[in-house]
JSON list of C-alpha atoms in Angstrom, two decimals:
[
{"chain": "A", "resi": 1202, "resn": "MET", "atom": "CA", "xyz": [76.80, -12.54, 8.39]},
{"chain": "A", "resi": 1203, "resn": "SER", "atom": "CA", "xyz": [76.45, -12.13, 12.10]},
{"chain": "A", "resi": 1204, "resn": "LEU", "atom": "CA", "xyz": [76.92, -14.45, 14.96]},
{"chain": "A", "resi": 1205, "resn": "VAL", "atom": "CA", "xyz": [73.55, -14.18, 15.96]},
{"chain": "A", "resi": 1206, "resn": "ASN", "atom": "CA", "xyz": [71.87, -14.69, 12.75]},
{"chain": "A", "resi": 1207, "resn": "SER", "atom": "CA", "xyz": [74.36, -17.97, 12.04]},
{"chain": "A", "resi": 1208, "resn": "MET", "atom": "CA", "xyz": [73.20, -19.37, 15.24]},
{"chain": "A", "resi": 1209, "resn": "PRO", "atom": "CA", "xyz": [70.67, -22.50, 14.88]},
{"chain": "A", "resi": 1210, "resn": "LYS", "atom": "CA", "xyz": [66.91, -21.39, 15.90]},
{"chain": "A", "resi": 1211, "resn": "PHE", "atom": "CA", "xyz": [65.33, -23.68, 18.30]},
{"chain": "A", "resi": 1212, "resn": "HIS", "atom": "CA", "xyz": [61.18, -24.02, 18.51]},
{"chain": "A", "resi": 1213, "resn": "LYS", "atom": "CA", "xyz": [60.35, -22.23, 21.82]},
{"chain": "A", "resi": 1214, "resn": "PRO", "atom": "CA", "xyz": [57.94, -24.98, 23.09]},
{"chain": "A", "resi": 1215, "resn": "SER", "atom": "CA", "xyz": [60.48, -27.60, 22.25]},
{"chain": "A", "resi": 1216, "resn": "LEU", "atom": "CA", "xyz": [63.17, -25.92, 23.59]},
{"chain": "A", "resi": 1217, "resn": "ASN", "atom": "CA", "xyz": [61.19, -25.56, 26.85]},
{"chain": "A", "resi": 1218, "resn": "LEU", "atom": "CA", "xyz": [60.51, -29.04, 27.05]},
{"chain": "A", "resi": 1219, "resn": "ALA", "atom": "CA", "xyz": [63.96, -30.06, 26.77]},
{"chain": "A", "resi": 1220, "resn": "VAL", "atom": "CA", "xyz": [65.15, -27.89, 29.37]},
{"chain": "A", "resi": 1221, "resn": "LEU", "atom": "CA", "xyz": [62.61, -29.14, 31.66]},
{"chain": "A", "resi": 1222, "resn": "MET", "atom": "CA", "xyz": [63.48, -32.65, 31.21]},
{"chain": "A", "resi": 1223, "resn": "VAL", "atom": "CA", "xyz": [67.08, -31.77, 31.58]},
{"chain": "A", "resi": 1224, "resn": "ILE", "atom": "CA", "xyz": [66.36, -30.16, 34.93]},
{"chain": "A", "resi": 1225, "resn": "LEU", "atom": "CA", "xyz": [64.11, -32.92, 36.30]},
{"chain": "A", "resi": 1226, "resn": "SER", "atom": "CA", "xyz": [66.75, -35.40, 35.12]},
{"chain": "A", "resi": 1227, "resn": "ILE", "atom": "CA", "xyz": [69.33, -33.90, 37.03]},
{"chain": "A", "resi": 1228, "resn": "THR", "atom": "CA", "xyz": [66.93, -33.66, 40.17]},
{"chain": "A", "resi": 1229, "resn": "ALA", "atom": "CA", "xyz": [65.94, -37.15, 39.86]},
{"chain": "A", "resi": 1230, "resn": "PHE", "atom": "CA", "xyz": [69.73, -38.19, 39.70]},
{"chain": "A", "resi": 1231, "resn": "VAL", "atom": "CA", "xyz": [70.44, -36.13, 43.02]},
{"chain": "A", "resi": 1232, "resn": "LEU", "atom": "CA", "xyz": [67.48, -37.71, 44.79]},
{"chain": "A", "resi": 1233, "resn": "ARG", "atom": "CA", "xyz": [68.38, -41.18, 43.79]},
{"chain": "A", "resi": 1234, "resn": "PRO", "atom": "CA", "xyz": [65.51, -43.13, 44.12]},
{"chain": "A", "resi": 1235, "resn": "ASP", "atom": "CA", "xyz": [65.72, -46.28, 46.04]},
{"chain": "A", "resi": 1236, "resn": "GLN", "atom": "CA", "xyz": [62.39, -47.82, 46.44]},
{"chain": "A", "resi": 1237, "resn": "LYS", "atom": "CA", "xyz": [61.29, -50.35, 44.08]},
{"chain": "A", "resi": 1238, "resn": "MET", "atom": "CA", "xyz": [57.47, -50.24, 43.31]},
{"chain": "A", "resi": 1239, "resn": "SER", "atom": "CA", "xyz": [57.52, -53.98, 42.71]},
{"chain": "A", "resi": 1240, "resn": "ASP", "atom": "CA", "xyz": [58.65, -54.25, 46.32]},
{"chain": "A", "resi": 1241, "resn": "GLN", "atom": "CA", "xyz": [55.74, -52.10, 47.52]},
{"chain": "A", "resi": 1242, "resn": "ASN", "atom": "CA", "xyz": [53.05, -53.91, 45.50]},
{"chain": "A", "resi": 1243, "resn": "LYS", "atom": "CA", "xyz": [51.52, -57.13, 45.53]},
{"chain": "A", "resi": 1244, "resn": "LYS", "atom": "CA", "xyz": [53.88, -59.75, 43.49]},
{"chain": "A", "resi": 1245, "resn": "ILE", "atom": "CA", "xyz": [52.71, -60.50, 39.93]},
{"chain": "A", "resi": 1246, "resn": "ASP", "atom": "CA", "xyz": [52.63, -63.58, 38.42]},
{"chain": "A", "resi": 1247, "resn": "ILE", "atom": "CA", "xyz": [51.96, -62.97, 34.81]},
{"chain": "A", "resi": 1248, "resn": "GLU", "atom": "CA", "xyz": [51.62, -66.83, 34.14]},
{"chain": "A", "resi": 1249, "resn": "SER", "atom": "CA", "xyz": [48.68, -67.31, 36.43]},
{"chain": "A", "resi": 1250, "resn": "MET", "atom": "CA", "xyz": [47.04, -64.13, 35.53]},
{"chain": "A", "resi": 1251, "resn": "ILE", "atom": "CA", "xyz": [46.09, -65.14, 31.84]},
{"chain": "A", "resi": 1252, "resn": "PRO", "atom": "CA", "xyz": [43.38, -67.90, 31.61]},
{"chain": "A", "resi": 1253, "resn": "ASN", "atom": "CA", "xyz": [44.21, -70.46, 28.79]},
{"chain": "A", "resi": 1254, "resn": "GLN", "atom": "CA", "xyz": [40.62, -70.27, 27.93]},
{"chain": "A", "resi": 1255, "resn": "PHE", "atom": "CA", "xyz": [38.06, -67.20, 27.85]},
{"chain": "A", "resi": 1256, "resn": "ALA", "atom": "CA", "xyz": [34.91, -66.44, 25.90]},
{"chain": "A", "resi": 1257, "resn": "GLU", "atom": "CA", "xyz": [35.37, -67.85, 22.41]},
{"chain": "A", "resi": 1258, "resn": "TRP", "atom": "CA", "xyz": [39.20, -68.03, 22.81]},
{"chain": "A", "resi": 1259, "resn": "LYS", "atom": "CA", "xyz": [41.40, -70.73, 24.11]},
{"chain": "A", "resi": 1260, "resn": "VAL", "atom": "CA", "xyz": [44.99, -71.51, 23.52]},
{"chain": "A", "resi": 1261, "resn": "ASP", "atom": "CA", "xyz": [46.06, -73.25, 20.59]},
{"chain": "A", "resi": 1262, "resn": "GLN", "atom": "CA", "xyz": [48.80, -75.54, 21.31]},
{"chain": "A", "resi": 1263, "resn": "GLU", "atom": "CA", "xyz": [49.64, -77.03, 17.77]},
{"chain": "A", "resi": 1264, "resn": "SER", "atom": "CA", "xyz": [50.04, -73.46, 16.23]},
{"chain": "A", "resi": 1265, "resn": "ASN", "atom": "CA", "xyz": [51.58, -71.83, 19.34]},
{"chain": "A", "resi": 1266, "resn": "SER", "atom": "CA", "xyz": [55.40, -72.78, 18.35]},
{"chain": "A", "resi": 1267, "resn": "LEU", "atom": "CA", "xyz": [54.73, -72.31, 14.70]},
{"chain": "A", "resi": 1268, "resn": "LEU", "atom": "CA", "xyz": [53.32, -68.71, 14.64]},
{"chain": "A", "resi": 1269, "resn": "ILE", "atom": "CA", "xyz": [55.41, -67.05, 17.45]},
{"chain": "A", "resi": 1270, "resn": "ASP", "atom": "CA", "xyz": [58.83, -66.30, 16.21]},
{"chain": "A", "resi": 1271, "resn": "PRO", "atom": "CA", "xyz": [60.98, -67.52, 18.84]},
{"chain": "A", "resi": 1272, "resn": "SER", "atom": "CA", "xyz": [63.96, -65.05, 18.48]},
{"chain": "A", "resi": 1273, "resn": "VAL", "atom": "CA", "xyz": [61.34, -62.06, 19.42]},
{"chain": "A", "resi": 1274, "resn": "THR", "atom": "CA", "xyz": [60.50, -63.95, 22.29]},
{"chain": "A", "resi": 1275, "resn": "GLU", "atom": "CA", "xyz": [64.08, -65.01, 23.42]},
{"chain": "A", "resi": 1276, "resn": "SER", "atom": "CA", "xyz": [65.08, -61.29, 23.09]},
{"chain": "A", "resi": 1277, "resn": "LEU", "atom": "CA", "xyz": [62.13, -60.35, 25.64]},
{"chain": "A", "resi": 1278, "resn": "SER", "atom": "CA", "xyz": [63.34, -62.97, 28.06]},
{"chain": "A", "resi": 1279, "resn": "ARG", "atom": "CA", "xyz": [66.56, -61.60, 28.18]},
{"chain": "A", "resi": 1280, "resn": "VAL", "atom": "CA", "xyz": [65.62, -58.14, 29.61]},
{"chain": "A", "resi": 1281, "resn": "TYR", "atom": "CA", "xyz": [62.26, -58.90, 31.42]},
{"chain": "A", "resi": 1282, "resn": "LEU", "atom": "CA", "xyz": [61.79, -60.60, 34.71]},
{"chain": "A", "resi": 1283, "resn": "GLN", "atom": "CA", "xyz": [58.69, -62.57, 33.43]},
{"chain": "A", "resi": 1284, "resn": "THR", "atom": "CA", "xyz": [57.45, -63.23, 30.05]},
{"chain": "A", "resi": 1285, "resn": "ILE", "atom": "CA", "xyz": [54.65, -65.31, 28.20]},
{"chain": "A", "resi": 1286, "resn": "SER", "atom": "CA", "xyz": [53.86, -65.94, 24.74]},
{"chain": "A", "resi": 1287, "resn": "ARG", "atom": "CA", "xyz": [50.86, -68.00, 23.92]},
{"chain": "A", "resi": 1288, "resn": "THR", "atom": "CA", "xyz": [48.61, -68.13, 20.46]},
{"chain": "A", "resi": 1289, "resn": "PHE", "atom": "CA", "xyz": [44.80, -68.23, 21.20]},
{"chain": "A", "resi": 1290, "resn": "ILE", "atom": "CA", "xyz": [42.10, -69.38, 18.52]},
{"chain": "A", "resi": 1291, "resn": "ASN", "atom": "CA", "xyz": [38.68, -68.55, 18.58]},
{"chain": "A", "resi": 1292, "resn": "SER", "atom": "CA", "xyz": [35.52, -70.67, 17.15]},
{"chain": "A", "resi": 1293, "resn": "LYS", "atom": "CA", "xyz": [35.95, -68.76, 13.99]},
{"chain": "A", "resi": 1294, "resn": "GLY", "atom": "CA", "xyz": [39.43, -69.96, 13.52]},
{"chain": "A", "resi": 1295, "resn": "GLN", "atom": "CA", "xyz": [40.84, -66.42, 14.09]},
{"chain": "A", "resi": 1296, "resn": "ARG", "atom": "CA", "xyz": [44.41, -66.81, 15.59]},
{"chain": "A", "resi": 1297, "resn": "VAL", "atom": "CA", "xyz": [45.95, -63.98, 18.05]},
{"chain": "A", "resi": 1298, "resn": "MET", "atom": "CA", "xyz": [49.20, -64.13, 19.46]},
{"chain": "A", "resi": 1299, "resn": "LEU", "atom": "CA", "xyz": [49.79, -62.78, 23.01]},
{"chain": "A", "resi": 1300, "resn": "ALA", "atom": "CA", "xyz": [52.97, -61.90, 24.47]},
{"chain": "A", "resi": 1301, "resn": "ILE", "atom": "CA", "xyz": [53.37, -60.15, 28.00]},
{"chain": "A", "resi": 1302, "resn": "ALA", "atom": "CA", "xyz": [56.72, -59.22, 29.49]},
{"chain": "A", "resi": 1303, "resn": "TYR", "atom": "CA", "xyz": [56.89, -57.83, 33.12]},
{"chain": "A", "resi": 1304, "resn": "GLY", "atom": "CA", "xyz": [60.33, -55.98, 34.81]},
{"chain": "A", "resi": 1305, "resn": "GLY", "atom": "CA", "xyz": [60.55, -54.84, 38.29]},
{"chain": "A", "resi": 1306, "resn": "ASP", "atom": "CA", "xyz": [62.83, -51.86, 37.22]},
{"chain": "A", "resi": 1307, "resn": "GLN", "atom": "CA", "xyz": [61.49, -49.66, 34.09]},
{"chain": "A", "resi": 1308, "resn": "ASN", "atom": "CA", "xyz": [64.94, -48.92, 33.06]},
{"chain": "A", "resi": 1309, "resn": "ASP", "atom": "CA", "xyz": [66.42, -47.70, 29.71]},
{"chain": "A", "resi": 1310, "resn": "MET", "atom": "CA", "xyz": [67.12, -51.25, 28.71]},
{"chain": "A", "resi": 1311, "resn": "MET", "atom": "CA", "xyz": [63.56, -52.15, 28.66]},
{"chain": "A", "resi": 1312, "resn": "GLN", "atom": "CA", "xyz": [62.70, -48.79, 26.66]},
{"chain": "A", "resi": 1313, "resn": "VAL", "atom": "CA", "xyz": [65.39, -50.18, 24.03]},
{"chain": "A", "resi": 1314, "resn": "HIS", "atom": "CA", "xyz": [63.74, -53.48, 23.77]},
{"chain": "A", "resi": 1315, "resn": "LYS", "atom": "CA", "xyz": [60.36, -52.06, 22.42]},
{"chain": "A", "resi": 1316, "resn": "PRO", "atom": "CA", "xyz": [59.01, -54.19, 19.78]},
{"chain": "A", "resi": 1317, "resn": "GLU", "atom": "CA", "xyz": [59.92, -51.89, 16.70]},
{"chain": "A", "resi": 1318, "resn": "ILE", "atom": "CA", "xyz": [63.61, -52.24, 17.80]},
{"chain": "A", "resi": 1319, "resn": "CYS", "atom": "CA", "xyz": [62.96, -56.20, 18.70]},
{"chain": "A", "resi": 1320, "resn": "TYR", "atom": "CA", "xyz": [61.34, -57.01, 15.55]},
{"chain": "A", "resi": 1321, "resn": "THR", "atom": "CA", "xyz": [63.91, -55.04, 13.50]},
{"chain": "A", "resi": 1322, "resn": "ALA", "atom": "CA", "xyz": [66.92, -56.63, 15.05]},
{"chain": "A", "resi": 1323, "resn": "GLN", "atom": "CA", "xyz": [65.24, -60.33, 14.26]},
{"chain": "A", "resi": 1324, "resn": "GLY", "atom": "CA", "xyz": [65.11, -59.45, 10.48]},
{"chain": "A", "resi": 1325, "resn": "PHE", "atom": "CA", "xyz": [61.81, -57.81, 10.24]},
{"chain": "A", "resi": 1326, "resn": "HIS", "atom": "CA", "xyz": [60.93, -54.53, 8.59]},
{"chain": "A", "resi": 1327, "resn": "ILE", "atom": "CA", "xyz": [58.62, -51.99, 10.34]},
{"chain": "A", "resi": 1328, "resn": "GLU", "atom": "CA", "xyz": [55.72, -50.43, 8.30]},
{"chain": "A", "resi": 1329, "resn": "LYS", "atom": "CA", "xyz": [53.09, -48.16, 9.31]},
{"chain": "A", "resi": 1330, "resn": "SER", "atom": "CA", "xyz": [54.20, -47.29, 12.53]},
{"chain": "A", "resi": 1331, "resn": "HIS", "atom": "CA", "xyz": [51.58, -45.00, 14.62]},
{"chain": "A", "resi": 1332, "resn": "ASP", "atom": "CA", "xyz": [49.94, -44.08, 17.78]},
{"chain": "A", "resi": 1333, "resn": "SER", "atom": "CA", "xyz": [46.63, -44.71, 17.72]},
{"chain": "A", "resi": 1334, "resn": "LEU", "atom": "CA", "xyz": [43.45, -44.27, 20.41]},
{"chain": "A", "resi": 1335, "resn": "PHE", "atom": "CA", "xyz": [42.46, -47.73, 22.06]},
{"chain": "A", "resi": 1336, "resn": "SER", "atom": "CA", "xyz": [38.95, -47.83, 23.30]},
{"chain": "A", "resi": 1337, "resn": "THR", "atom": "CA", "xyz": [38.03, -50.45, 26.37]},
{"chain": "A", "resi": 1338, "resn": "ALA", "atom": "CA", "xyz": [35.32, -50.57, 28.69]},
{"chain": "A", "resi": 1339, "resn": "TYR", "atom": "CA", "xyz": [37.64, -49.55, 31.23]},
{"chain": "A", "resi": 1340, "resn": "GLY", "atom": "CA", "xyz": [38.87, -46.09, 29.52]},
{"chain": "A", "resi": 1341, "resn": "ASN", "atom": "CA", "xyz": [40.70, -45.11, 26.61]},
{"chain": "A", "resi": 1342, "resn": "PHE", "atom": "CA", "xyz": [44.36, -44.95, 26.04]},
{"chain": "A", "resi": 1343, "resn": "THR", "atom": "CA", "xyz": [47.00, -44.59, 23.37]},
{"chain": "A", "resi": 1344, "resn": "VAL", "atom": "CA", "xyz": [48.81, -47.51, 21.77]},
{"chain": "A", "resi": 1345, "resn": "ARG", "atom": "CA", "xyz": [51.05, -48.02, 18.99]},
{"chain": "A", "resi": 1346, "resn": "LYS", "atom": "CA", "xyz": [50.06, -50.03, 15.98]},
{"chain": "A", "resi": 1347, "resn": "MET", "atom": "CA", "xyz": [52.70, -51.24, 13.29]},
{"chain": "A", "resi": 1348, "resn": "LEU", "atom": "CA", "xyz": [53.28, -53.59, 10.63]},
{"chain": "A", "resi": 1349, "resn": "ALA", "atom": "CA", "xyz": [56.09, -56.22, 10.89]},
{"chain": "A", "resi": 1350, "resn": "VAL", "atom": "CA", "xyz": [57.05, -57.60, 7.61]},
{"chain": "A", "resi": 1351, "resn": "LYS", "atom": "CA", "xyz": [59.66, -60.53, 7.22]},
{"chain": "A", "resi": 1352, "resn": "GLY", "atom": "CA", "xyz": [59.31, -61.98, 3.60]},
{"chain": "A", "resi": 1353, "resn": "ALA", "atom": "CA", "xyz": [55.78, -63.15, 2.97]},
{"chain": "A", "resi": 1354, "resn": "ARG", "atom": "CA", "xyz": [54.96, -62.99, 6.86]},
{"chain": "A", "resi": 1355, "resn": "LEU", "atom": "CA", "xyz": [52.75, -59.84, 7.31]},
{"chain": "A", "resi": 1356, "resn": "GLU", "atom": "CA", "xyz": [52.33, -59.44, 11.12]},
{"chain": "A", "resi": 1357, "resn": "PRO", "atom": "CA", "xyz": [50.06, -56.38, 12.34]},
{"chain": "A", "resi": 1358, "resn": "VAL", "atom": "CA", "xyz": [50.94, -55.59, 16.03]},
{"chain": "A", "resi": 1359, "resn": "ILE", "atom": "CA", "xyz": [49.20, -53.43, 18.66]},
{"chain": "A", "resi": 1360, "resn": "TYR", "atom": "CA", "xyz": [51.25, -52.77, 21.93]},
{"chain": "A", "resi": 1361, "resn": "TRP", "atom": "CA", "xyz": [51.43, -50.82, 24.71]},
{"chain": "A", "resi": 1362, "resn": "VAL", "atom": "CA", "xyz": [53.98, -50.17, 27.76]},
{"chain": "A", "resi": 1363, "resn": "THR", "atom": "CA", "xyz": [53.17, -49.16, 31.14]},
{"chain": "A", "resi": 1364, "resn": "ILE", "atom": "CA", "xyz": [55.38, -47.41, 33.70]},
{"chain": "A", "resi": 1365, "resn": "GLY", "atom": "CA", "xyz": [54.01, -47.68, 37.04]},
{"chain": "A", "resi": 1366, "resn": "ASN", "atom": "CA", "xyz": [50.20, -47.01, 36.86]},
{"chain": "A", "resi": 1367, "resn": "LYS", "atom": "CA", "xyz": [50.18, -45.40, 33.46]},
{"chain": "A", "resi": 1368, "resn": "VAL", "atom": "CA", "xyz": [50.69, -46.42, 29.88]},
{"chain": "A", "resi": 1369, "resn": "ALA", "atom": "CA", "xyz": [53.30, -44.51, 28.27]},
{"chain": "A", "resi": 1370, "resn": "VAL", "atom": "CA", "xyz": [53.89, -45.37, 24.64]},
{"chain": "A", "resi": 1371, "resn": "ASN", "atom": "CA", "xyz": [55.55, -42.03, 23.46]},
{"chain": "A", "resi": 1372, "resn": "PRO", "atom": "CA", "xyz": [59.32, -42.17, 24.46]},
{"chain": "A", "resi": 1373, "resn": "ILE", "atom": "CA", "xyz": [59.17, -38.54, 25.93]},
{"chain": "A", "resi": 1374, "resn": "GLN", "atom": "CA", "xyz": [55.87, -39.34, 28.14]},
{"chain": "A", "resi": 1375, "resn": "TRP", "atom": "CA", "xyz": [57.72, -42.49, 29.11]},
{"chain": "A", "resi": 1376, "resn": "ARG", "atom": "CA", "xyz": [60.92, -40.50, 30.38]},
{"chain": "A", "resi": 1377, "resn": "LEU", "atom": "CA", "xyz": [58.93, -37.94, 32.00]},
{"chain": "A", "resi": 1378, "resn": "GLU", "atom": "CA", "xyz": [56.61, -40.71, 33.91]},
{"chain": "A", "resi": 1379, "resn": "ARG", "atom": "CA", "xyz": [60.10, -42.18, 34.97]},
{"chain": "A", "resi": 1380, "resn": "ILE", "atom": "CA", "xyz": [61.53, -38.65, 36.23]},
{"chain": "A", "resi": 1381, "resn": "ARG", "atom": "CA", "xyz": [58.36, -38.16, 37.95]},
{"chain": "A", "resi": 1382, "resn": "TYR", "atom": "CA", "xyz": [58.63, -41.30, 40.01]},
{"chain": "A", "resi": 1383, "resn": "GLY", "atom": "CA", "xyz": [62.23, -40.74, 40.58]},
{"chain": "A", "resi": 1384, "resn": "LEU", "atom": "CA", "xyz": [61.28, -37.43, 42.31]},
{"chain": "A", "resi": 1385, "resn": "THR", "atom": "CA", "xyz": [59.25, -39.47, 44.57]},
{"chain": "A", "resi": 1386, "resn": "GLY", "atom": "CA", "xyz": [62.09, -41.82, 45.65]},
{"chain": "A", "resi": 1387, "resn": "VAL", "atom": "CA", "xyz": [60.28, -44.78, 43.62]},
{"chain": "A", "resi": 1388, "resn": "ILE", "atom": "CA", "xyz": [61.83, -46.84, 40.82]},
{"chain": "A", "resi": 1389, "resn": "PRO", "atom": "CA", "xyz": [58.41, -47.93, 38.84]},
{"chain": "A", "resi": 1390, "resn": "ASP", "atom": "CA", "xyz": [57.92, -51.28, 37.52]},
{"chain": "A", "resi": 1391, "resn": "GLY", "atom": "CA", "xyz": [57.17, -51.70, 33.62]},
{"chain": "A", "resi": 1392, "resn": "LEU", "atom": "CA", "xyz": [55.00, -54.07, 31.44]},
{"chain": "A", "resi": 1393, "resn": "LEU", "atom": "CA", "xyz": [54.83, -54.57, 27.69]},
{"chain": "A", "resi": 1394, "resn": "PHE", "atom": "CA", "xyz": [51.56, -55.79, 26.59]},
{"chain": "A", "resi": 1395, "resn": "ARG", "atom": "CA", "xyz": [51.68, -57.02, 22.80]},
{"chain": "A", "resi": 1396, "resn": "VAL", "atom": "CA", "xyz": [49.19, -58.76, 20.42]},
{"chain": "A", "resi": 1397, "resn": "SER", "atom": "CA", "xyz": [49.62, -59.61, 16.97]},
{"chain": "A", "resi": 1398, "resn": "SER", "atom": "CA", "xyz": [48.15, -61.69, 14.24]},
{"chain": "A", "resi": 1399, "resn": "LEU", "atom": "CA", "xyz": [49.06, -62.76, 10.59]},
{"chain": "A", "resi": 1400, "resn": "GLY", "atom": "CA", "xyz": [46.97, -61.62, 7.26]},
{"chain": "A", "resi": 1401, "resn": "GLU", "atom": "CA", "xyz": [47.05, -59.31, 4.83]},
{"chain": "A", "resi": 1402, "resn": "ASN", "atom": "CA", "xyz": [44.11, -57.19, 5.74]},
{"chain": "A", "resi": 1403, "resn": "VAL", "atom": "CA", "xyz": [45.59, -55.26, 8.18]},
{"chain": "A", "resi": 1404, "resn": "GLU", "atom": "CA", "xyz": [42.53, -53.39, 9.38]},
{"chain": "A", "resi": 1405, "resn": "SER", "atom": "CA", "xyz": [40.72, -56.63, 9.83]},
{"chain": "A", "resi": 1406, "resn": "GLU", "atom": "CA", "xyz": [43.62, -58.12, 11.92]},
{"chain": "A", "resi": 1407, "resn": "TYR", "atom": "CA", "xyz": [43.65, -55.20, 14.21]},
{"chain": "A", "resi": 1408, "resn": "SER", "atom": "CA", "xyz": [39.76, -55.58, 14.63]},
{"chain": "A", "resi": 1409, "resn": "THR", "atom": "CA", "xyz": [40.32, -58.88, 15.61]},
{"chain": "A", "resi": 1410, "resn": "GLN", "atom": "CA", "xyz": [42.93, -58.22, 18.07]},
{"chain": "A", "resi": 1411, "resn": "GLN", "atom": "CA", "xyz": [40.98, -55.54, 19.57]},
{"chain": "A", "resi": 1412, "resn": "LEU", "atom": "CA", "xyz": [38.10, -57.80, 20.09]},
{"chain": "A", "resi": 1413, "resn": "PHE", "atom": "CA", "xyz": [40.55, -60.47, 21.81]},
{"chain": "A", "resi": 1414, "resn": "VAL", "atom": "CA", "xyz": [41.71, -57.70, 24.31]},
{"chain": "A", "resi": 1415, "resn": "ALA", "atom": "CA", "xyz": [38.21, -56.73, 25.11]},
{"chain": "A", "resi": 1416, "resn": "ASP", "atom": "CA", "xyz": [37.30, -60.43, 25.73]},
{"chain": "A", "resi": 1417, "resn": "LEU", "atom": "CA", "xyz": [40.74, -60.83, 27.87]},
{"chain": "A", "resi": 1418, "resn": "MET", "atom": "CA", "xyz": [40.18, -57.78, 30.07]},
{"chain": "A", "resi": 1419, "resn": "LYS", "atom": "CA", "xyz": [36.59, -58.82, 30.90]},
{"chain": "A", "resi": 1420, "resn": "ALA", "atom": "CA", "xyz": [37.81, -62.22, 31.89]},
{"chain": "A", "resi": 1421, "resn": "ILE", "atom": "CA", "xyz": [40.66, -61.60, 34.13]},
{"chain": "A", "resi": 1422, "resn": "SER", "atom": "CA", "xyz": [40.33, -60.23, 37.95]},
{"chain": "A", "resi": 1423, "resn": "PRO", "atom": "CA", "xyz": [40.20, -56.26, 38.70]},
{"chain": "A", "resi": 1424, "resn": "GLU", "atom": "CA", "xyz": [43.75, -56.41, 40.01]},
{"chain": "A", "resi": 1425, "resn": "ALA", "atom": "CA", "xyz": [45.06, -58.25, 36.90]},
{"chain": "A", "resi": 1426, "resn": "ARG", "atom": "CA", "xyz": [43.34, -55.66, 34.51]},
{"chain": "A", "resi": 1427, "resn": "GLY", "atom": "CA", "xyz": [44.60, -52.77, 36.45]},
{"chain": "A", "resi": 1428, "resn": "ARG", "atom": "CA", "xyz": [47.96, -54.14, 36.10]},
{"chain": "A", "resi": 1429, "resn": "LEU", "atom": "CA", "xyz": [48.03, -54.71, 32.26]},
{"chain": "A", "resi": 1430, "resn": "LEU", "atom": "CA", "xyz": [46.03, -51.33, 31.69]},
{"chain": "A", "resi": 1431, "resn": "GLY", "atom": "CA", "xyz": [48.23, -49.18, 33.68]},
{"chain": "A", "resi": 1432, "resn": "ILE", "atom": "CA", "xyz": [45.17, -47.85, 35.99]},
{"chain": "A", "resi": 1433, "resn": "LYS", "atom": "CA", "xyz": [44.67, -48.13, 39.76]},
{"chain": "A", "resi": 1434, "resn": "ASP", "atom": "CA", "xyz": [40.94, -48.92, 39.52]},
{"chain": "A", "resi": 1435, "resn": "ALA", "atom": "CA", "xyz": [39.79, -51.42, 37.02]},
{"chain": "A", "resi": 1436, "resn": "SER", "atom": "CA", "xyz": [37.10, -52.89, 38.93]},
{"chain": "A", "resi": 1437, "resn": "PHE", "atom": "CA", "xyz": [34.09, -51.88, 36.68]}
]
C-alpha cells in the first residue's frame, strides 16, 4: 500500500473551514483585542430588566426554590457576572423556570458552561438535544432544545447564547463570531437565556415555554429585548 493511499482523506469543505478557522484564530491572536463591548455599551442590569409580573405570568415565590435546581444555578453564578433564576406561573397553573446569565467577556469558560455540560455535571442525563428554529415577533433564529432527566424529574429546556449582537448556539458559529469580533479589536460580551419546565409531555412543555418567551419579549423594553435576542433593532 502506498503512503499516499494510506493517508486519511478529509472532506474538502470541512478541511477548508478548519484551515479558515486556524488562519482567523492566528490573526485574531496577533491583533489581541483589547476593547470590551461591555465597556462601550450601556451597562446591563438583568435583575431590573425582567419584570416580576407580565401578561398572565407572575413570579411564583412558593415554588421558586423547589423547582429550580440550586446546583445548576450555583454553577452559572461562578462563571457569569450577573445571573437571575425565577419561576413564573400563569392563570392556568403552568410554570416556567427562567434563567439568564450575563458575562462581559464571552470567553471559553462561558462556552464550556453551556446547559448540556452544566446539567450533566449536576447529575442529569441529556436526551434529545437538537437545534430548532424559534419564531418570535422580532425575527426567527436557531435555539437549542434538550430534555434533561434526573430520576423522575423530566425537564424540557430551550436555550440560546448570544455573542455580541448575534445568537450563536452552534460551537463553530460561536467561535467564528468570537474571531470576527477579535479582528475588529473588540472583546464581545455574552448572554445565556434559558427557559425550562417540568412535565412528561415534552412538546406541550415546549409550547408553553414559547408562549412564555413571546409574552416576556412583548413586556420588556426594546433595549432589553435587543440584548436578550441578540439583535440591534428590536423596537417594533
